[in-house]
């Protein structure tokens, strides 16, 4: 659909309007790609890697003091709080579709009152469970690194500059 919009703005409009329209379509594509495709989580043996559209966080498991799943998967410690865009909390109606396997995995009685975001059948709940199980083992890696995600920033910044440039000329 975006390619159709791009072709239409470039080839079926005047040159000036085509450049402006193409820059706007590319900005929209960059924003959508950065928001939906870039974010990911990687739980390694001694490290959690959280990649969001703007920043990449490499967190040693020993540095994690708490795991929260209220609005998204959040981990925290002395480094502050990091929210993982790749593991959002489920909708509020998710509790209607829990299974008995969810309660067995959490060692809870069937029908216990539990937040939908904690259920292991959800993205945030499954990662929270994996992190908590990894934290049960002794962890020595207490490092924390925060870097710019150059791909995510480039996908947002370059089309934004193109929009500004085409609007000024």
PDB file of C-alpha atoms in Angstrom:
ATOM      1  CA  UNK A   1       0.000   0.000   0.000  1.00  0.00           C
ATOM      2  CA  UNK A   2       2.838   2.347   0.844  1.00  0.00           C
ATOM      3  CA  UNK A   3       4.572   1.508  -2.427  1.00  0.00           C
ATOM      4  CA  UNK A   4       1.366   2.356  -4.284  1.00  0.00           C
ATOM      5  CA  UNK A   5       1.171   5.699  -2.481  1.00  0.00           C
ATOM      6  CA  UNK A   6       4.833   6.349  -3.259  1.00  0.00           C
ATOM      7  CA  UNK A   7       4.433   5.520  -6.951  1.00  0.00           C
ATOM      8  CA  UNK A   8       1.316   7.635  -7.192  1.00  0.00           C
ATOM      9  CA  UNK A   9       2.950  10.690  -5.604  1.00  0.00           C
ATOM     10  CA  UNK A  10       6.107  10.393  -7.684  1.00  0.00           C
ATOM     11  CA  UNK A  11       4.708   9.581 -11.124  1.00  0.00           C
ATOM     12  CA  UNK A  12       1.150  10.862 -11.213  1.00  0.00           C
ATOM     13  CA  UNK A  13       1.589  14.358  -9.824  1.00  0.00           C
ATOM     14  CA  UNK A  14       3.692  17.382 -10.608  1.00  0.00           C
ATOM     15  CA  UNK A  15       7.392  17.051  -9.830  1.00  0.00           C
ATOM     16  CA  UNK A  16       7.345  19.426  -6.833  1.00  0.00           C
ATOM     17  CA  UNK A  17       4.240  17.886  -5.300  1.00  0.00           C
ATOM     18  CA  UNK A  18       5.604  14.403  -6.023  1.00  0.00           C
ATOM     19  CA  UNK A  19       8.809  15.040  -4.081  1.00  0.00           C
ATOM     20  CA  UNK A  20       6.873  16.495  -1.151  1.00  0.00           C
ATOM     21  CA  UNK A  21       4.419  13.618  -1.128  1.00  0.00           C
ATOM     22  CA  UNK A  22       7.155  11.013  -1.411  1.00  0.00           C
ATOM     23  CA  UNK A  23       9.007  12.536   1.546  1.00  0.00           C
ATOM     24  CA  UNK A  24       5.852  12.390   3.655  1.00  0.00           C
ATOM     25  CA  UNK A  25       5.161   8.774   2.647  1.00  0.00           C
ATOM     26  CA  UNK A  26       8.759   7.824   3.497  1.00  0.00           C
ATOM     27  CA  UNK A  27       8.429   9.527   6.897  1.00  0.00           C
ATOM     28  CA  UNK A  28       5.242   7.581   7.615  1.00  0.00           C
ATOM     29  CA  UNK A  29       6.944   4.347   6.528  1.00  0.00           C
ATOM     30  CA  UNK A  30       9.962   5.099   8.716  1.00  0.00           C
ATOM     31  CA  UNK A  31       7.783   5.767  11.758  1.00  0.00           C
ATOM     32  CA  UNK A  32       5.739   2.607  11.258  1.00  0.00           C
ATOM     33  CA  UNK A  33       8.842   0.493  10.665  1.00  0.00           C
ATOM     34  CA  UNK A  34      10.608   1.971  13.717  1.00  0.00           C
ATOM     35  CA  UNK A  35       7.589   1.400  15.955  1.00  0.00           C
ATOM     36  CA  UNK A  36       6.543  -2.086  14.821  1.00  0.00           C
ATOM     37  CA  UNK A  37       9.614  -3.799  13.354  1.00  0.00           C
ATOM     38  CA  UNK A  38      12.699  -2.444  15.159  1.00  0.00           C
ATOM     39  CA  UNK A  39      11.826  -3.336  18.797  1.00  0.00           C
ATOM     40  CA  UNK A  40      12.979  -6.720  20.034  1.00  0.00           C
ATOM     41  CA  UNK A  41      14.126  -8.563  23.154  1.00  0.00           C
ATOM     42  CA  UNK A  42      16.937 -11.058  23.430  1.00  0.00           C
ATOM     43  CA  UNK A  43      17.454 -12.955  26.666  1.00  0.00           C
ATOM     44  CA  UNK A  44      20.948 -14.398  26.644  1.00  0.00           C
ATOM     45  CA  UNK A  45      22.744 -16.505  29.224  1.00  0.00           C
ATOM     46  CA  UNK A  46      23.875 -13.557  31.357  1.00  0.00           C
ATOM     47  CA  UNK A  47      22.377 -10.542  29.611  1.00  0.00           C
ATOM     48  CA  UNK A  48      19.078  -9.031  28.492  1.00  0.00           C
ATOM     49  CA  UNK A  49      19.160  -6.992  25.285  1.00  0.00           C
ATOM     50  CA  UNK A  50      16.267  -4.551  24.861  1.00  0.00           C
ATOM     51  CA  UNK A  51      16.095  -2.751  21.530  1.00  0.00           C
ATOM     52  CA  UNK A  52      13.591   0.094  21.232  1.00  0.00           C
ATOM     53  CA  UNK A  53      13.246   2.523  18.293  1.00  0.00           C
ATOM     54  CA  UNK A  54      15.679   5.102  19.732  1.00  0.00           C
ATOM     55  CA  UNK A  55      17.860   3.243  22.252  1.00  0.00           C
ATOM     56  CA  UNK A  56      19.456  -0.171  22.721  1.00  0.00           C
ATOM     57  CA  UNK A  57      19.952  -1.381  26.304  1.00  0.00           C
ATOM     58  CA  UNK A  58      22.368  -4.190  27.180  1.00  0.00           C
ATOM     59  CA  UNK A  59      21.539  -5.165  30.750  1.00  0.00           C
ATOM     60  CA  UNK A  60      23.474  -7.742  32.728  1.00  0.00           C
ATOM     61  CA  UNK A  61      21.054 -10.027  34.566  1.00  0.00           C
ATOM     62  CA  UNK A  62      22.840  -9.280  37.822  1.00  0.00           C
ATOM     63  CA  UNK A  63      21.894  -5.596  37.491  1.00  0.00           C
ATOM     64  CA  UNK A  64      18.155  -6.316  37.304  1.00  0.00           C
ATOM     65  CA  UNK A  65      16.426  -5.774  40.635  1.00  0.00           C
ATOM     66  CA  UNK A  66      12.781  -6.038  39.583  1.00  0.00           C
ATOM     67  CA  UNK A  67      10.561  -7.079  36.683  1.00  0.00           C
ATOM     68  CA  UNK A  68       7.163  -5.468  36.156  1.00  0.00           C
ATOM     69  CA  UNK A  69       4.542  -6.158  33.478  1.00  0.00           C
ATOM     70  CA  UNK A  70       1.884  -3.568  34.238  1.00  0.00           C
ATOM     71  CA  UNK A  71       1.871  -1.614  30.938  1.00  0.00           C
ATOM     72  CA  UNK A  72       4.736  -3.378  29.181  1.00  0.00           C
ATOM     73  CA  UNK A  73       7.670  -5.488  30.247  1.00  0.00           C
ATOM     74  CA  UNK A  74       9.736  -3.207  32.485  1.00  0.00           C
ATOM     75  CA  UNK A  75      12.994  -4.097  34.159  1.00  0.00           C
ATOM     76  CA  UNK A  76      14.698  -1.904  36.690  1.00  0.00           C
ATOM     77  CA  UNK A  77      17.647  -1.511  38.966  1.00  0.00           C
ATOM     78  CA  UNK A  78      20.321   1.045  39.758  1.00  0.00           C
ATOM     79  CA  UNK A  79      20.345   1.962  36.062  1.00  0.00           C
ATOM     80  CA  UNK A  80      16.727   3.119  36.268  1.00  0.00           C
ATOM     81  CA  UNK A  81      13.745   1.623  34.498  1.00  0.00           C
ATOM     82  CA  UNK A  82      13.770   0.235  30.954  1.00  0.00           C
ATOM     83  CA  UNK A  83      10.530  -0.479  29.117  1.00  0.00           C
ATOM     84  CA  UNK A  84      10.578  -3.050  26.332  1.00  0.00           C
ATOM     85  CA  UNK A  85       8.440  -1.944  23.399  1.00  0.00           C
ATOM     86  CA  UNK A  86       8.613  -5.469  21.977  1.00  0.00           C
ATOM     87  CA  UNK A  87       6.677  -6.923  24.935  1.00  0.00           C
ATOM     88  CA  UNK A  88       3.548  -4.853  25.534  1.00  0.00           C
ATOM     89  CA  UNK A  89       0.979  -5.863  28.103  1.00  0.00           C
ATOM     90  CA  UNK A  90      -2.131  -7.497  26.669  1.00  0.00           C
ATOM     91  CA  UNK A  91      -5.512  -5.816  26.465  1.00  0.00           C
ATOM     92  CA  UNK A  92      -7.753  -5.786  29.514  1.00  0.00           C
ATOM     93  CA  UNK A  93     -10.006  -8.522  28.088  1.00  0.00           C
ATOM     94  CA  UNK A  94      -7.092 -10.995  27.911  1.00  0.00           C
ATOM     95  CA  UNK A  95      -7.946 -12.525  31.303  1.00  0.00           C
ATOM     96  CA  UNK A  96     -11.008 -14.133  29.746  1.00  0.00           C
ATOM     97  CA  UNK A  97      -8.835 -16.439  27.662  1.00  0.00           C
ATOM     98  CA  UNK A  98      -6.389 -17.723  30.253  1.00  0.00           C
ATOM     99  CA  UNK A  99      -5.746 -21.439  30.396  1.00  0.00           C
ATOM    100  CA  UNK A 100      -5.120 -23.924  33.150  1.00  0.00           C
ATOM    101  CA  UNK A 101      -1.573 -24.263  31.779  1.00  0.00           C
ATOM    102  CA  UNK A 102      -0.976 -20.588  32.671  1.00  0.00           C
ATOM    103  CA  UNK A 103      -1.814 -21.275  36.315  1.00  0.00           C
ATOM    104  CA  UNK A 104       0.272 -24.470  36.441  1.00  0.00           C
ATOM    105  CA  UNK A 105       3.269 -22.595  35.028  1.00  0.00           C
ATOM    106  CA  UNK A 106       2.899 -19.857  37.663  1.00  0.00           C
ATOM    107  CA  UNK A 107       2.285 -22.426  40.461  1.00  0.00           C
ATOM    108  CA  UNK A 108      -1.111 -20.892  41.257  1.00  0.00           C
ATOM    109  CA  UNK A 109      -4.461 -22.478  41.998  1.00  0.00           C
ATOM    110  CA  UNK A 110      -6.910 -22.594  39.091  1.00  0.00           C
ATOM    111  CA  UNK A 111      -9.071 -19.457  39.084  1.00  0.00           C
ATOM    112  CA  UNK A 112      -6.666 -17.345  41.144  1.00  0.00           C
ATOM    113  CA  UNK A 113      -6.848 -13.625  40.607  1.00  0.00           C
ATOM    114  CA  UNK A 114      -3.872 -12.725  38.429  1.00  0.00           C
ATOM    115  CA  UNK A 115      -3.148  -9.795  36.153  1.00  0.00           C
ATOM    116  CA  UNK A 116      -3.412 -10.618  32.440  1.00  0.00           C
ATOM    117  CA  UNK A 117       0.064  -9.172  31.842  1.00  0.00           C
ATOM    118  CA  UNK A 118       1.609 -11.820  34.140  1.00  0.00           C
ATOM    119  CA  UNK A 119       0.171 -14.789  32.251  1.00  0.00           C
ATOM    120  CA  UNK A 120       2.902 -16.791  30.483  1.00  0.00           C
ATOM    121  CA  UNK A 121       0.748 -17.042  27.363  1.00  0.00           C
ATOM    122  CA  UNK A 122       1.298 -13.311  26.759  1.00  0.00           C
ATOM    123  CA  UNK A 123       4.469 -11.753  25.389  1.00  0.00           C
ATOM    124  CA  UNK A 124       5.233  -9.641  28.465  1.00  0.00           C
ATOM    125  CA  UNK A 125       4.339 -12.458  30.855  1.00  0.00           C
ATOM    126  CA  UNK A 126       6.460 -15.071  29.099  1.00  0.00           C
ATOM    127  CA  UNK A 127       9.540 -12.838  29.060  1.00  0.00           C
ATOM    128  CA  UNK A 128       8.959 -11.840  32.682  1.00  0.00           C
ATOM    129  CA  UNK A 129       8.803 -15.498  33.649  1.00  0.00           C
ATOM    130  CA  UNK A 130      12.000 -16.304  31.725  1.00  0.00           C
ATOM    131  CA  UNK A 131      13.828 -13.366  33.320  1.00  0.00           C
ATOM    132  CA  UNK A 132      12.650 -14.299  36.828  1.00  0.00           C
ATOM    133  CA  UNK A 133      13.793 -17.888  36.314  1.00  0.00           C
ATOM    134  CA  UNK A 134      17.171 -16.674  35.051  1.00  0.00           C
ATOM    135  CA  UNK A 135      17.496 -14.411  38.101  1.00  0.00           C
ATOM    136  CA  UNK A 136      17.066 -17.408  40.423  1.00  0.00           C
ATOM    137  CA  UNK A 137      20.549 -18.520  39.391  1.00  0.00           C
ATOM    138  CA  UNK A 138      23.543 -16.575  40.731  1.00  0.00           C
ATOM    139  CA  UNK A 139      24.299 -13.704  38.344  1.00  0.00           C
ATOM    140  CA  UNK A 140      27.642 -11.916  38.155  1.00  0.00           C
ATOM    141  CA  UNK A 141      27.124  -9.696  35.105  1.00  0.00           C
ATOM    142  CA  UNK A 142      26.070  -6.324  36.544  1.00  0.00           C
ATOM    143  CA  UNK A 143      26.896  -4.217  33.502  1.00  0.00           C
ATOM    144  CA  UNK A 144      24.498  -1.806  31.849  1.00  0.00           C
ATOM    145  CA  UNK A 145      25.043  -0.122  28.501  1.00  0.00           C
ATOM    146  CA  UNK A 146      22.721   2.324  26.786  1.00  0.00           C
ATOM    147  CA  UNK A 147      23.420   3.146  23.155  1.00  0.00           C
ATOM    148  CA  UNK A 148      21.664   4.941  20.341  1.00  0.00           C
ATOM    149  CA  UNK A 149      19.873   2.599  17.945  1.00  0.00           C
ATOM    150  CA  UNK A 150      21.255   4.051  14.714  1.00  0.00           C
ATOM    151  CA  UNK A 151      18.857   2.141  12.465  1.00  0.00           C
ATOM    152  CA  UNK A 152      15.793   3.348  14.349  1.00  0.00           C
ATOM    153  CA  UNK A 153      17.011   6.934  14.541  1.00  0.00           C
ATOM    154  CA  UNK A 154      17.956   6.892  10.856  1.00  0.00           C
ATOM    155  CA  UNK A 155      14.520   5.588   9.863  1.00  0.00           C
ATOM    156  CA  UNK A 156      12.932   8.541  11.636  1.00  0.00           C
ATOM    157  CA  UNK A 157      15.487  11.305  11.161  1.00  0.00           C
ATOM    158  CA  UNK A 158      16.360  10.948   7.463  1.00  0.00           C
ATOM    159  CA  UNK A 159      12.766  11.051   6.184  1.00  0.00           C
ATOM    160  CA  UNK A 160      12.009  13.903   8.606  1.00  0.00           C
ATOM    161  CA  UNK A 161      14.909  15.878   7.149  1.00  0.00           C
ATOM    162  CA  UNK A 162      13.639  15.073   3.655  1.00  0.00           C
ATOM    163  CA  UNK A 163      10.191  16.436   4.582  1.00  0.00           C
ATOM    164  CA  UNK A 164      11.745  19.621   5.980  1.00  0.00           C
ATOM    165  CA  UNK A 165      13.994  20.043   2.948  1.00  0.00           C
ATOM    166  CA  UNK A 166      11.173  19.503   0.441  1.00  0.00           C
ATOM    167  CA  UNK A 167       8.892  21.906   2.285  1.00  0.00           C
ATOM    168  CA  UNK A 168      11.542  24.644   2.331  1.00  0.00           C
ATOM    169  CA  UNK A 169      12.379  24.436  -1.370  1.00  0.00           C
TER     170      UNK A 169
END
